[in-house]
Every structure is written in structure tokens, then in C-alpha cells.
Amino acid sequence: MNEHAQKAAEFIRDESRTDWHDEALWFVRTKRDKASHGIPEWEELRELASQVKDNVLSNLDQYLEQFESRAVQNGVHVHWAADAEAHNRIVYSILEKHQVQRLVKSKSMLTEECHLNEYLIERGVEVVDTDLGERIIQLKEEPPSHIVMPAIHLKKEEVGELFHEKLHTKKGATDPKYLTEAARQHLRQKFLAAQAAITGVNFAIAETGGVVVCTNEGNADMGVHLAPVQIHCMGIEKILPRAEHLGIFTRLLARSATGQPITIYTSHYHRPRPDGEMHIVIVDNGRTAQLGREDFRNSLKCIRCGACMNTCPIYRRSGGHSYGSTVPGPIGSILTPGIDLKKYSGLPFASTLCGSCSDVCPVKINIHEQLYRWRQVITQEGHLPPAKRQSMKWAGRVLPSTSWYNFFGKLVSWAIRRFPRPFLYNRFNEWGKERELPQPPRQSFKEWHRQREA
Amino acid sequence: MPVKIGLFIPCYIDQFYPQVGIATLELLEKLGCRVEYPAGQTCCGQPMANTGCEQDATTTYQHFVQLFHAFDYVVAPSGSCVYHVRKHYDIIEQTEEVKRVRKNTLDLAEFLLDVLQVKRLEARFPHKVGLHQSCHGLRGLRLGSGSERILEPSSKLNTLLRMVAGIELVELTRADECCGFGGTFAINEPAISVKMGKDRIADHERQGVEVLTAGDMSCLMHLEGIIRRQRKTIQVKHIAEILNGASL
Amino acid sequence: MSRNSILAAIQKNKPAEKPLPAIPSFANGKAAPIDIFTSMVEVGGGQVIRDTNSHNLNTTIKKLFPEAKRIASPLPAVERNVDLDQLPSPGELESVDLAVVRGQIGVAENGAVWVTEENCGHRVLPFITQHLIILLNPSDIVHNMHEAYERIQVDATGFGLFIAGPSKTADIEQSLVIGAQGARSLTVVLEAV
């Protein structure tokens, strides 16, 4: 059994908690449905967004160069990082230059992917994640389980206990209002003391050299505008050609993510403030390789809304941690094999290929089709478990042959009818652990038809 | 010129659920179709392909094409197999025969509504019925709008069921969530697969459904497996059986 | 060097040229609906006050926030007691109870208002303040984001943003809580014309 299947089975063992997790995410999916139903041109917007991203991918080098030169003209320092290590080194060198000891961060899946926090903490920098969900999991020393709602897997009792221990809230207090207020007071002190602030980037505008960050809490701005040094870390694929394209993407993003018509704050940063310094780090870390994979390059269109997670019946019932990748869920299962195919070869199989992910995706990534394609690549590269590989080779010989097919069909039916139950239902029968096998009839359709013709 | 229709009965229906094949054939004949059933048929090849071994499935694809290329339409009571033929037979050489088969292979519901343009059916089924929207038919073949897309709601299966006298169709809390079968997924990830199935059944039960129907028997095989293990009273029937005038 | 190797890899791996699509405006051309704007601000957790003019602005503010002790605003018409020009550090603004700024464009479809650093005195003001009032001319309300971006020059200033409500979070069990890290409330005051 692959790693996802194992972890999923563990997650499901607590069935009422699984139901709770499933309902929490389904609720977000329902909000997304309601919000997008309010926009008659929704499907047209998705198509436009997909086409804009197609254009971006086909001109990515020019757009990045244009973006860089505009940003430099704006007085921004632009850095390029080929991989996670380079990214972390660059960020640390900026902090070192300013002797930064206290850093605040707002949500960034990229820095999560690069393991920036660990890198900086090892070098003596205090790193505080300031999005409430991120702060919760940081205090709990866990990775995020969702890209938009990092602590969606935790119950308020668990957060209450954690805050009691770390932030000295009242013992037994579980009211989200009270806990959020405690976090507010705690984080305000961190914002005021910070010497630098890091944010992720939702969109970067080639034409103007600026970056756009969307939050609901206002934590990105609290950090950026209070600290003297601001750093924005972005993957190369975040580029949009012009500001007018933000019209499409800001309409799609929050509605897809949480069902809100727009995030509370949509901040556009173009120049440092007079007494400040602004840096942008542009990161590859496997993205150009993905761009070269024809079947999979569309995954780079992703705007990290998380809608595919909220709709995925498997994600909802297995939790983000079961994927073992920075980005979990359907989109993670097509992005991550590109990073390490062998290690993540189980992920494209963590799907029924139901296709719901592709249909909620605001940029129309054909996620389920890419899952199917990754499965083929995994077999070609020899990463399918040998037993499975053999059985499929065998099936590939039996099924094109009418006589073999008829013979085995009869055999299986006969076995199910005649074998005593313990022979059929044992530890090798994954189907039969919680399900009955079908009850084979005396006559197959084929036999019935032969008789009828005769 | 009379239209030649080839009937494809998926492997697991052939072996385990012949009554679904019989209902499909009888229904088509009742509607005046001349239907041939090539006896050499086996499987569409999906089990290998969905496991990542589509190269092992190409001979099966060729076998399918060879048996069915001479028909004007190939009709099957399975959105999933039809989707597989149409979508994934792209890896073998695209001869005229292959192109023809890929274009003309239709799910039963598509064939009834789009080709035969059926407006009414001689069937009566006075029961509370819950329709499970099998994913490959719904999102693969677009047999309906689906709850994700912002379109005028539609469903071919629903349209057909509404032609059945006495039927009471229920509305589900989750209109088209996957049942968790997913081919080899059912045995690769049994815990989630079963949990998804249980949740689907529970939704139907909450609406008081007596009979759970779908366009794909594979979904129903999985759901029925859970229903029987848990000794529940809800029954499953393929849509072809209901449209053909089955009784409980 | 990373830069050149990244750009070279993109050049090698990128797909064939795909054109940019034209973007329709999606607006119906009629006057921008204030009512939709108002209800969308409310959806975001804010409130809208109508028909305030320069004569009764300060009365309105007092009525809305009678307890506000420290009031900051770059607008001379507002009765204020925090000097935004003489800040030893932006952190001093932590004690501000109420900030009043001007918004440039309102968006009906989502209740967002475009504000730039020039409207704020200091960039951090609309976030760090406990409560926020944005003054908006109703004739500056547009239908949707496409129209808004048509009117805005995003790089006219170093920093600009859309604000669509008070700071909020749902990170604990999806329970909506108003007042996360930023302002605890948002009031959009529509000026009488």
C-alpha cells in the first residue's frame, strides 16, 4: 500500500473527525458555488484566465525581463534563485546585511516549499508567521495541511490548548473570538518589533514591475509597512502581462478560494517607502523543468486558490498531511511528481479521476487528465510496484483474447460462487474487507445472448 | 439505409450483472433499433490504463476497434467505458477505423437522447429513486452540467428518468460527489474508497431513497458491496433496467 | 548566474506563442449601482453610511465612534489629534483608535475601495488603526474589477490597495472572526452630491 493510502487509512480511523473535516471543506466548496453563481460570466472568466496564463507561459522569459527592468526602475532590488537553496541564501544575505534578528512573514507556499523558516532559524533569526492559521501550525510545529487554510485540520479545542501553553490564554478556552484576539495582541508585538517582513506573491505585473498580495487578515501589510525591509518571494509563474489582467484574476481568486467576492486586502506594492528597502526574489526551483513537460506545464497556471482541495472527495477524507508534499490535494499531486517522481509516485493514484478538481479550477487546469498522464509516466519510469506491474501485464494479455477472457470470466464467477467464505474474504482481498463481492449469476450476458440467438 | 448498432457490454456487466446488458438490448430493440452484439468482445482496456499501464492495453484497444469499426454506432451502458474509448484511444495509430470507433461510441443515455431523440418511454417505476451521477459520464462525457460549472443545470440521465411513470426522483445534499470506486483505486485506497461509498449511500438514505440508480454499474457494484455488507435495505439498479420497465 | 540560466531554461522549454485574449468589460453600461456596493460592503463585514457632507462629517464620525480618543487622518476637514507628518516611527500609530482616509474608486460587485498611500498619510495607517473610515464619492463607484483597473494606474504611487472590509479570519474551525491583525471595523461614508 502506498504512503498516501496508509496515512489516509490512519486518518479515517477516527470516523467522526473525518466527517468533521469533510464537512468543513465541503462548506467552503458550497460557499465557492454560491459566490461563482453570482457571476453570470464565470465560465468565460475561467476561459480568459486560462488563455492569459497560456500567453504568459509562452512568453515567460520576456515578461520576467520586462518585470525585472520595471521593478529596478521603481527602486526595487530584484534577485533570481535557481533553487530552494539559492532562494534561502539570498533571503538570508539580505537579512544579514541589515542585521535582522526578528522577522515576520505572511503566507507564502513558496517559502514553505523552500523550507526557509528552518534555514533562517538555524542561523539565529526569529521567524514569526503572522497569518493566524500559519501561526497556529508554527506553534504546533506542523506543516500546513491546506494552502489557503493551513490549520483546517485542527479543532478549536486543540488550538485553545496550544494557545494556553504558548500564549498563556485561559485554560480550557476554545472560543475562536477569544483565541483570535489573543493572537492579535501577540502578533501586534511581533509586528512592532520586526526588522524585516517577507510575503509571498499572488500576482506580479510585467508591465509595471509591481507585485500583488491578497490577504484577509491584513498581516502582510502590517509586516511590510512597519518593518524597514520588505521582501517578496515569488515563483516565476506568478507573472501577469498587464494590470488590466488583475481584473480577471481578482474576480476568480477569492470566490474560488473561500467564496468571498474578493479578499479584504488586495495590496499592490510597486516602490519601497521613502525610508525603506524593497526586494523581490524570483524563484525557479523546478518550475522551468515543469514548463518543458508538455503534458504537465499547465499545472504552472495554478493561482493557489485551493478550490481543488475543497472539492476533492479524497482530500476531504484524508487530510492535507496524508499527501506528504508541500502542496497537497489534486494540484499537489500533479506538481510534486515533477520534483521527485519516485518519492511521490503514489500521489497520482490518490484519486478516482472523478474530474471535479478540473471543473472547479478557476484557470481550467486539466488536473485529472494530468493525474492520468503521471500514472503512465510512473509506469514508464519503472516506479509502479512490481506486483501491480505484473498483474497489468497479465491483464494486457488476457483481455485482448476472447477465449482467455471467456475462460477467466467463468473461472472468477465460479470461484466466487463456490469457494467457502474464508477463501474469498481474507487479508489479501482489499475489496472484501468492508465490501461484499458481486454475486455472479449462473449465466453471463454473453452466454444468455448465445442462447437467445440459437 | 438502416443504422447498424453494435452493442458493447462492459466486462464486469457481462460477468456479474447480465440483467443490465439484457435491459439495454431490450430497450434498444423496443425503440426500433437493429442491434448486433459481437460475441468476441471483452473489455475496453481501462483497468490497465488507469493503473498507468496504457501500453499494456493497446492490444485490447485494437481488439475493440476491430470488432466495432463497421458499426454506425457503438452503444454501451457505461459512461466510463465510453469515455475511455473516446478519450484514451488516442495512443494507438489513428487509422480511419480507430477514428470512426472513437467518434461513434456512445453511452446509452447519449444515444437515446441525441441520436434516437427519445421523447417518451413505456416504463413505470413507482418508487423513490436517487440518481448517482457517475463521474466519467458526467464530467468526462458531459452528460450533464455538473455542480462545479456555472451553467444552466442539466442532466441527460435525469431527463430520461423523468420519462418513467410514477417515479419519484429525490434531490441529494451533494448532487454529484464521487462514490469512491475509481477502478483500481477501490483496492489501492480501500479505506477512502469505502468511506466515500458509505457517505454517498447515507446521502441517498437521508432522502428516503428506495432505489439508487446510475449510468455506470461499476459505481453500483461498489455501493452494492457496501450495502450488502452493512445489510442495508436500499437497492441498486442500473438506469437501463429502470428505463426498460424493471420492477422491484 | 541564476538569472541567465533561468531565462535560458524558459526559452528552451516554453510552449509555442499563444496570443493574449481581449477582455470584455462585462458591465451593462448603466449607472453603477450604489445599492449593490452597499450590500457587498456589508457582506465583507463593513457598513455604509450615506449622505454625509463636509458640514456634518465630524458629527457623523463622533456619532459612529464616540469613544475614539486618538484620531488620525491626512484630511484637513477631519478633526484629528495625531500628527502624521511628525512620526518618530510608524509603530507610534499602534495607539490610533480611528483613521479616516479618502477612497478613490468603489467596486459594486465586491464592495472593495481603492486607496493609495497618498490617501493614507502613512502606508500602515489603514491596517494598524483599530477602526477605519473611508470617504467615497458615490459617483466613483464602478461595476466590477475590470472597470476599476481601467480607471486605476496601479503604479501611480508606490503602494495602493483595495480594501473590502474589516480585517478578518476564519482560521479556527472556519468560524468567522472580525478583527484579526488589521482594523476591527470598516465604515464607508458615501458623500452627498
PDB file of C-alpha atoms in Angstrom, chain A residues 67-299:
ATOM      1  CA  PHE A  67       9.154  42.833 -14.938  1.00  0.00           C
ATOM      2  CA  GLU A  68      12.705  42.977 -13.659  1.00  0.00           C
ATOM      3  CA  SER A  69      13.631  46.124 -15.547  1.00  0.00           C
ATOM      4  CA  ARG A  70      10.468  47.959 -14.414  1.00  0.00           C
ATOM      5  CA  ALA A  71      10.976  46.867 -10.844  1.00  0.00           C
ATOM      6  CA  VAL A  72      14.583  48.067 -10.874  1.00  0.00           C
ATOM      7  CA  GLN A  73      13.409  51.406 -12.288  1.00  0.00           C
ATOM      8  CA  ASN A  74      10.980  51.536  -9.373  1.00  0.00           C
ATOM      9  CA  GLY A  75      13.874  51.266  -6.954  1.00  0.00           C
ATOM     10  CA  VAL A  76      13.351  47.600  -6.120  1.00  0.00           C
ATOM     11  CA  HIS A  77      16.195  45.102  -5.710  1.00  0.00           C
ATOM     12  CA  VAL A  78      15.495  42.051  -7.860  1.00  0.00           C
ATOM     13  CA  HIS A  79      17.146  38.685  -7.186  1.00  0.00           C
ATOM     14  CA  TRP A  80      16.989  35.394  -9.067  1.00  0.00           C
ATOM     15  CA  ALA A  81      17.176  31.983  -7.439  1.00  0.00           C
ATOM     16  CA  ALA A  82      17.590  28.756  -9.399  1.00  0.00           C
ATOM     17  CA  ASP A  83      16.564  26.559  -6.483  1.00  0.00           C
ATOM     18  CA  ALA A  84      15.427  26.496  -2.869  1.00  0.00           C
ATOM     19  CA  GLU A  85      18.962  26.698  -1.528  1.00  0.00           C
ATOM     20  CA  ALA A  86      19.730  29.810  -3.612  1.00  0.00           C
ATOM     21  CA  HIS A  87      16.452  31.373  -2.512  1.00  0.00           C
ATOM     22  CA  ASN A  88      17.195  30.825   1.146  1.00  0.00           C
ATOM     23  CA  ARG A  89      20.751  32.099   0.750  1.00  0.00           C
ATOM     24  CA  ILE A  90      19.546  35.283  -0.937  1.00  0.00           C
ATOM     25  CA  VAL A  91      16.934  35.981   1.714  1.00  0.00           C
ATOM     26  CA  TYR A  92      19.428  35.356   4.491  1.00  0.00           C
ATOM     27  CA  SER A  93      22.035  37.636   2.891  1.00  0.00           C
ATOM     28  CA  ILE A  94      19.521  40.484   2.806  1.00  0.00           C
ATOM     29  CA  LEU A  95      18.679  39.915   6.461  1.00  0.00           C
ATOM     30  CA  GLU A  96      22.339  39.633   7.378  1.00  0.00           C
ATOM     31  CA  LYS A  97      23.174  42.892   5.686  1.00  0.00           C
ATOM     32  CA  HIS A  98      20.561  44.659   7.807  1.00  0.00           C
ATOM     33  CA  GLN A  99      21.437  42.651  10.903  1.00  0.00           C
ATOM     34  CA  VAL A 100      17.885  41.418  11.133  1.00  0.00           C
ATOM     35  CA  GLN A 101      17.160  39.253  14.137  1.00  0.00           C
ATOM     36  CA  ARG A 102      13.392  39.459  14.137  1.00  0.00           C
ATOM     37  CA  LEU A 103      11.421  38.658  11.011  1.00  0.00           C
ATOM     38  CA  VAL A 104       7.696  38.493  10.338  1.00  0.00           C
ATOM     39  CA  LYS A 105       6.226  36.557   7.438  1.00  0.00           C
ATOM     40  CA  SER A 106       2.868  36.424   5.769  1.00  0.00           C
ATOM     41  CA  LYS A 107       1.658  33.351   3.941  1.00  0.00           C
ATOM     42  CA  SER A 108       3.889  32.029   1.208  1.00  0.00           C
ATOM     43  CA  MET A 109       3.698  28.490  -0.109  1.00  0.00           C
ATOM     44  CA  LEU A 110       6.970  29.173  -1.914  1.00  0.00           C
ATOM     45  CA  THR A 111       8.957  29.747   1.269  1.00  0.00           C
ATOM     46  CA  GLU A 112       7.242  26.652   2.655  1.00  0.00           C
ATOM     47  CA  GLU A 113       8.427  24.722  -0.407  1.00  0.00           C
ATOM     48  CA  CYS A 114      11.984  26.071   0.123  1.00  0.00           C
ATOM     49  CA  HIS A 115      11.917  25.366   3.881  1.00  0.00           C
ATOM     50  CA  LEU A 116      13.006  28.929   4.518  1.00  0.00           C
ATOM     51  CA  ASN A 117      11.873  29.025   8.139  1.00  0.00           C
ATOM     52  CA  GLU A 118      14.155  26.183   9.209  1.00  0.00           C
ATOM     53  CA  TYR A 119      17.051  27.713   7.265  1.00  0.00           C
ATOM     54  CA  LEU A 120      16.700  31.084   8.972  1.00  0.00           C
ATOM     55  CA  ILE A 121      16.011  29.733  12.438  1.00  0.00           C
ATOM     56  CA  GLU A 122      19.208  27.660  12.227  1.00  0.00           C
ATOM     57  CA  ARG A 123      21.029  30.909  11.568  1.00  0.00           C
ATOM     58  CA  GLY A 124      19.621  32.610  14.593  1.00  0.00           C
ATOM     59  CA  VAL A 125      16.777  34.636  13.074  1.00  0.00           C
ATOM     60  CA  GLU A 126      13.447  34.703  14.919  1.00  0.00           C
ATOM     61  CA  VAL A 127      10.816  33.873  12.286  1.00  0.00           C
ATOM     62  CA  VAL A 128       7.176  34.567  13.072  1.00  0.00           C
ATOM     63  CA  ASP A 129       4.412  33.512  10.700  1.00  0.00           C
ATOM     64  CA  THR A 130       1.649  36.077  11.052  1.00  0.00           C
ATOM     65  CA  ASP A 131      -1.318  34.605   9.265  1.00  0.00           C
ATOM     66  CA  LEU A 132      -3.369  33.169  12.128  1.00  0.00           C
ATOM     67  CA  GLY A 133      -3.571  29.695  10.629  1.00  0.00           C
ATOM     68  CA  GLU A 134       0.139  29.704   9.861  1.00  0.00           C
ATOM     69  CA  ARG A 135       0.976  30.917  13.349  1.00  0.00           C
ATOM     70  CA  ILE A 136      -1.094  28.115  14.845  1.00  0.00           C
ATOM     71  CA  ILE A 137       0.730  25.408  12.938  1.00  0.00           C
ATOM     72  CA  GLN A 138       4.077  27.098  13.505  1.00  0.00           C
ATOM     73  CA  LEU A 139       3.468  26.981  17.253  1.00  0.00           C
ATOM     74  CA  LYS A 140       2.319  23.395  16.874  1.00  0.00           C
ATOM     75  CA  GLU A 141       5.429  22.598  14.810  1.00  0.00           C
ATOM     76  CA  GLU A 142       3.433  21.094  11.958  1.00  0.00           C
ATOM     77  CA  PRO A 143       3.373  21.782   8.232  1.00  0.00           C
ATOM     78  CA  PRO A 144       0.246  23.400   6.755  1.00  0.00           C
ATOM     79  CA  SER A 145      -2.424  20.902   5.710  1.00  0.00           C
ATOM     80  CA  HIS A 146      -4.069  23.247   3.193  1.00  0.00           C
ATOM     81  CA  ILE A 147      -2.636  26.079   1.102  1.00  0.00           C
ATOM     82  CA  VAL A 148      -5.334  28.609   1.986  1.00  0.00           C
ATOM     83  CA  MET A 149      -6.489  27.310   5.376  1.00  0.00           C
ATOM     84  CA  PRO A 150      -3.281  25.933   6.883  1.00  0.00           C
ATOM     85  CA  ALA A 151      -4.853  24.826  10.185  1.00  0.00           C
ATOM     86  CA  ILE A 152      -8.125  23.447   8.811  1.00  0.00           C
ATOM     87  CA  HIS A 153      -7.269  20.045  10.294  1.00  0.00           C
ATOM     88  CA  LEU A 154      -7.251  21.336  13.880  1.00  0.00           C
ATOM     89  CA  LYS A 155     -10.198  21.685  16.220  1.00  0.00           C
ATOM     90  CA  LYS A 156     -10.721  24.758  18.329  1.00  0.00           C
ATOM     91  CA  GLU A 157     -10.054  22.726  21.475  1.00  0.00           C
ATOM     92  CA  GLU A 158      -6.625  21.867  20.139  1.00  0.00           C
ATOM     93  CA  VAL A 159      -5.926  25.496  19.260  1.00  0.00           C
ATOM     94  CA  GLY A 160      -7.152  26.512  22.720  1.00  0.00           C
ATOM     95  CA  GLU A 161      -4.802  24.091  24.402  1.00  0.00           C
ATOM     96  CA  LEU A 162      -1.905  25.203  22.206  1.00  0.00           C
ATOM     97  CA  PHE A 163      -2.558  28.883  22.911  1.00  0.00           C
ATOM     98  CA  HIS A 164      -2.862  28.179  26.617  1.00  0.00           C
ATOM     99  CA  GLU A 165       0.579  26.637  26.550  1.00  0.00           C
ATOM    100  CA  LYS A 166       2.273  29.116  24.222  1.00  0.00           C
ATOM    101  CA  LEU A 167       0.348  32.368  24.586  1.00  0.00           C
ATOM    102  CA  HIS A 168      -0.991  31.850  28.130  1.00  0.00           C
ATOM    103  CA  THR A 169      -4.650  32.106  27.283  1.00  0.00           C
ATOM    104  CA  LYS A 170      -7.141  30.821  29.846  1.00  0.00           C
ATOM    105  CA  LYS A 171      -7.112  27.063  30.299  1.00  0.00           C
ATOM    106  CA  GLY A 172      -9.988  25.409  28.518  1.00  0.00           C
ATOM    107  CA  ALA A 173     -10.817  28.498  26.463  1.00  0.00           C
ATOM    108  CA  THR A 174     -11.960  27.480  22.962  1.00  0.00           C
ATOM    109  CA  ASP A 175     -13.954  30.467  21.689  1.00  0.00           C
ATOM    110  CA  PRO A 176     -12.432  31.375  18.285  1.00  0.00           C
ATOM    111  CA  LYS A 177     -13.134  35.060  19.008  1.00  0.00           C
ATOM    112  CA  TYR A 178     -11.203  34.978  22.246  1.00  0.00           C
ATOM    113  CA  LEU A 179      -8.339  32.971  20.739  1.00  0.00           C
ATOM    114  CA  THR A 180      -8.101  35.253  17.706  1.00  0.00           C
ATOM    115  CA  GLU A 181      -7.960  38.293  19.978  1.00  0.00           C
ATOM    116  CA  ALA A 182      -5.113  36.708  21.940  1.00  0.00           C
ATOM    117  CA  ALA A 183      -3.249  36.063  18.703  1.00  0.00           C
ATOM    118  CA  ARG A 184      -3.879  39.658  17.625  1.00  0.00           C
ATOM    119  CA  GLN A 185      -2.270  41.039  20.762  1.00  0.00           C
ATOM    120  CA  HIS A 186       0.625  38.616  20.495  1.00  0.00           C
ATOM    121  CA  LEU A 187       1.228  39.321  16.805  1.00  0.00           C
ATOM    122  CA  ARG A 188       0.968  43.107  17.149  1.00  0.00           C
ATOM    123  CA  GLN A 189       4.024  42.975  19.420  1.00  0.00           C
ATOM    124  CA  LYS A 190       5.822  40.898  16.802  1.00  0.00           C
ATOM    125  CA  PHE A 191       4.921  43.324  14.008  1.00  0.00           C
ATOM    126  CA  LEU A 192       6.155  46.307  16.013  1.00  0.00           C
ATOM    127  CA  ALA A 193       9.447  44.610  16.819  1.00  0.00           C
ATOM    128  CA  ALA A 194      10.155  43.186  13.358  1.00  0.00           C
ATOM    129  CA  GLN A 195      13.137  44.427  11.402  1.00  0.00           C
ATOM    130  CA  ALA A 196      12.082  42.815   8.138  1.00  0.00           C
ATOM    131  CA  ALA A 197       8.942  41.365   6.596  1.00  0.00           C
ATOM    132  CA  ILE A 198       8.558  38.630   3.998  1.00  0.00           C
ATOM    133  CA  THR A 199       5.458  37.994   1.906  1.00  0.00           C
ATOM    134  CA  GLY A 200       4.527  35.599  -0.823  1.00  0.00           C
ATOM    135  CA  VAL A 201       3.188  36.949  -4.101  1.00  0.00           C
ATOM    136  CA  ASN A 202      -0.190  36.280  -5.700  1.00  0.00           C
ATOM    137  CA  PHE A 203       0.477  38.183  -8.912  1.00  0.00           C
ATOM    138  CA  ALA A 204       3.399  40.076 -10.433  1.00  0.00           C
ATOM    139  CA  ILE A 205       2.754  42.619 -13.177  1.00  0.00           C
ATOM    140  CA  ALA A 206       5.271  42.598 -16.022  1.00  0.00           C
ATOM    141  CA  GLU A 207       4.220  45.967 -17.376  1.00  0.00           C
ATOM    142  CA  THR A 208       4.667  47.865 -14.101  1.00  0.00           C
ATOM    143  CA  GLY A 209       7.168  45.796 -12.109  1.00  0.00           C
ATOM    144  CA  GLY A 210       4.874  45.541  -9.093  1.00  0.00           C
ATOM    145  CA  VAL A 211       3.607  42.641  -7.006  1.00  0.00           C
ATOM    146  CA  VAL A 212       0.132  41.980  -5.626  1.00  0.00           C
ATOM    147  CA  VAL A 213      -0.570  40.222  -2.326  1.00  0.00           C
ATOM    148  CA  CYS A 214      -4.056  39.177  -1.177  1.00  0.00           C
ATOM    149  CA  THR A 215      -4.917  38.635   2.498  1.00  0.00           C
ATOM    150  CA  ASN A 216      -7.969  38.770   4.723  1.00  0.00           C
ATOM    151  CA  GLU A 217      -6.195  39.495   7.960  1.00  0.00           C
ATOM    152  CA  GLY A 218      -4.040  42.407   6.783  1.00  0.00           C
ATOM    153  CA  ASN A 219      -0.983  40.653   8.147  1.00  0.00           C
ATOM    154  CA  ALA A 220       1.118  41.102   5.012  1.00  0.00           C
ATOM    155  CA  ASP A 221       0.646  44.859   5.210  1.00  0.00           C
ATOM    156  CA  MET A 222       1.135  45.081   8.953  1.00  0.00           C
ATOM    157  CA  GLY A 223       4.502  43.440   8.415  1.00  0.00           C
ATOM    158  CA  VAL A 224       5.608  45.230   5.262  1.00  0.00           C
ATOM    159  CA  HIS A 225       4.705  48.757   6.325  1.00  0.00           C
ATOM    160  CA  LEU A 226       6.136  48.578   9.818  1.00  0.00           C
ATOM    161  CA  ALA A 227       9.474  46.886   9.091  1.00  0.00           C
ATOM    162  CA  PRO A 228      12.224  48.829   7.304  1.00  0.00           C
ATOM    163  CA  VAL A 229      12.965  45.961   4.904  1.00  0.00           C
ATOM    164  CA  GLN A 230      10.336  44.226   2.790  1.00  0.00           C
ATOM    165  CA  ILE A 231      10.994  41.057   0.805  1.00  0.00           C
ATOM    166  CA  HIS A 232       8.578  39.459  -1.642  1.00  0.00           C
ATOM    167  CA  CYS A 233       9.303  35.892  -2.766  1.00  0.00           C
ATOM    168  CA  MET A 234       7.674  34.672  -5.965  1.00  0.00           C
ATOM    169  CA  GLY A 235       7.790  31.709  -8.326  1.00  0.00           C
ATOM    170  CA  ILE A 236       8.497  32.578 -11.947  1.00  0.00           C
ATOM    171  CA  GLU A 237       4.943  31.635 -12.937  1.00  0.00           C
ATOM    172  CA  LYS A 238       3.260  34.418 -10.941  1.00  0.00           C
ATOM    173  CA  ILE A 239       3.629  36.903 -13.795  1.00  0.00           C
ATOM    174  CA  LEU A 240       0.670  38.605 -15.480  1.00  0.00           C
ATOM    175  CA  PRO A 241       1.274  40.753 -18.546  1.00  0.00           C
ATOM    176  CA  ARG A 242      -0.592  43.912 -17.531  1.00  0.00           C
ATOM    177  CA  ALA A 243      -2.538  45.383 -14.607  1.00  0.00           C
ATOM    178  CA  GLU A 244      -5.788  45.004 -16.541  1.00  0.00           C
ATOM    179  CA  HIS A 245      -5.413  41.222 -16.234  1.00  0.00           C
ATOM    180  CA  LEU A 246      -5.750  41.552 -12.493  1.00  0.00           C
ATOM    181  CA  GLY A 247      -9.417  42.273 -13.185  1.00  0.00           C
ATOM    182  CA  ILE A 248      -9.918  38.673 -14.266  1.00  0.00           C
ATOM    183  CA  PHE A 249      -7.828  37.056 -11.583  1.00  0.00           C
ATOM    184  CA  THR A 250      -9.032  39.062  -8.586  1.00  0.00           C
ATOM    185  CA  ARG A 251     -12.581  38.169  -9.582  1.00  0.00           C
ATOM    186  CA  LEU A 252     -11.750  34.474  -9.674  1.00  0.00           C
ATOM    187  CA  LEU A 253      -9.299  34.027  -6.802  1.00  0.00           C
ATOM    188  CA  ALA A 254     -11.243  34.726  -3.614  1.00  0.00           C
ATOM    189  CA  ARG A 255     -14.525  33.379  -4.949  1.00  0.00           C
ATOM    190  CA  SER A 256     -12.775  30.110  -5.765  1.00  0.00           C
ATOM    191  CA  ALA A 257     -10.785  30.036  -2.540  1.00  0.00           C
ATOM    192  CA  THR A 258     -13.265  30.920   0.182  1.00  0.00           C
ATOM    193  CA  GLY A 259     -16.408  32.080  -1.567  1.00  0.00           C
ATOM    194  CA  GLN A 260     -15.703  35.733  -0.788  1.00  0.00           C
ATOM    195  CA  PRO A 261     -16.240  38.244  -3.608  1.00  0.00           C
ATOM    196  CA  ILE A 262     -12.674  39.487  -3.045  1.00  0.00           C
ATOM    197  CA  THR A 263     -10.105  39.216  -0.281  1.00  0.00           C
ATOM    198  CA  ILE A 264     -10.350  42.000   2.298  1.00  0.00           C
ATOM    199  CA  TYR A 265      -6.970  43.407   1.276  1.00  0.00           C
ATOM    200  CA  THR A 266      -5.583  43.311  -2.275  1.00  0.00           C
ATOM    201  CA  SER A 267      -2.282  45.158  -1.949  1.00  0.00           C
ATOM    202  CA  HIS A 268      -0.202  46.430  -4.851  1.00  0.00           C
ATOM    203  CA  TYR A 269       3.454  47.098  -3.991  1.00  0.00           C
ATOM    204  CA  HIS A 270       5.495  48.995  -6.546  1.00  0.00           C
ATOM    205  CA  ARG A 271       8.111  51.050  -4.694  1.00  0.00           C
ATOM    206  CA  PRO A 272       9.678  50.979  -1.242  1.00  0.00           C
ATOM    207  CA  ARG A 273       8.532  53.667   1.129  1.00  0.00           C
ATOM    208  CA  PRO A 274      10.988  56.590   1.433  1.00  0.00           C
ATOM    209  CA  ASP A 275      12.770  55.189   4.485  1.00  0.00           C
ATOM    210  CA  GLY A 276      12.536  51.534   3.434  1.00  0.00           C
ATOM    211  CA  GLU A 277      14.042  48.927   1.169  1.00  0.00           C
ATOM    212  CA  MET A 278      12.163  46.548  -1.113  1.00  0.00           C
ATOM    213  CA  HIS A 279      13.392  43.243  -2.525  1.00  0.00           C
ATOM    214  CA  ILE A 280      11.822  40.734  -4.882  1.00  0.00           C
ATOM    215  CA  VAL A 281      13.221  37.200  -5.148  1.00  0.00           C
ATOM    216  CA  ILE A 282      12.250  35.336  -8.321  1.00  0.00           C
ATOM    217  CA  VAL A 283      12.474  31.573  -7.882  1.00  0.00           C
ATOM    218  CA  ASP A 284      12.642  28.661 -10.319  1.00  0.00           C
ATOM    219  CA  ASN A 285      13.066  25.541  -8.136  1.00  0.00           C
ATOM    220  CA  GLY A 286      11.880  23.051 -10.727  1.00  0.00           C
ATOM    221  CA  ARG A 287       9.387  25.286 -12.498  1.00  0.00           C
ATOM    222  CA  THR A 288      11.315  25.630 -15.758  1.00  0.00           C
ATOM    223  CA  ALA A 289      11.595  21.843 -15.877  1.00  0.00           C
ATOM    224  CA  GLN A 290       7.829  21.559 -15.458  1.00  0.00           C
ATOM    225  CA  LEU A 291       7.457  24.138 -18.242  1.00  0.00           C
ATOM    226  CA  GLY A 292       9.319  21.737 -20.516  1.00  0.00           C
ATOM    227  CA  ARG A 293       6.902  18.866 -19.830  1.00  0.00           C
ATOM    228  CA  GLU A 294       4.228  19.341 -22.427  1.00  0.00           C
ATOM    229  CA  ASP A 295       1.618  17.237 -20.662  1.00  0.00           C
ATOM    230  CA  PHE A 296       2.166  18.916 -17.314  1.00  0.00           C
ATOM    231  CA  ARG A 297       3.115  22.531 -17.977  1.00  0.00           C
ATOM    232  CA  ASN A 298      -0.454  23.708 -17.484  1.00  0.00           C
ATOM    233  CA  SER A 299      -0.025  22.993 -13.783  1.00  0.00           C
TER     234      SER A 299
END
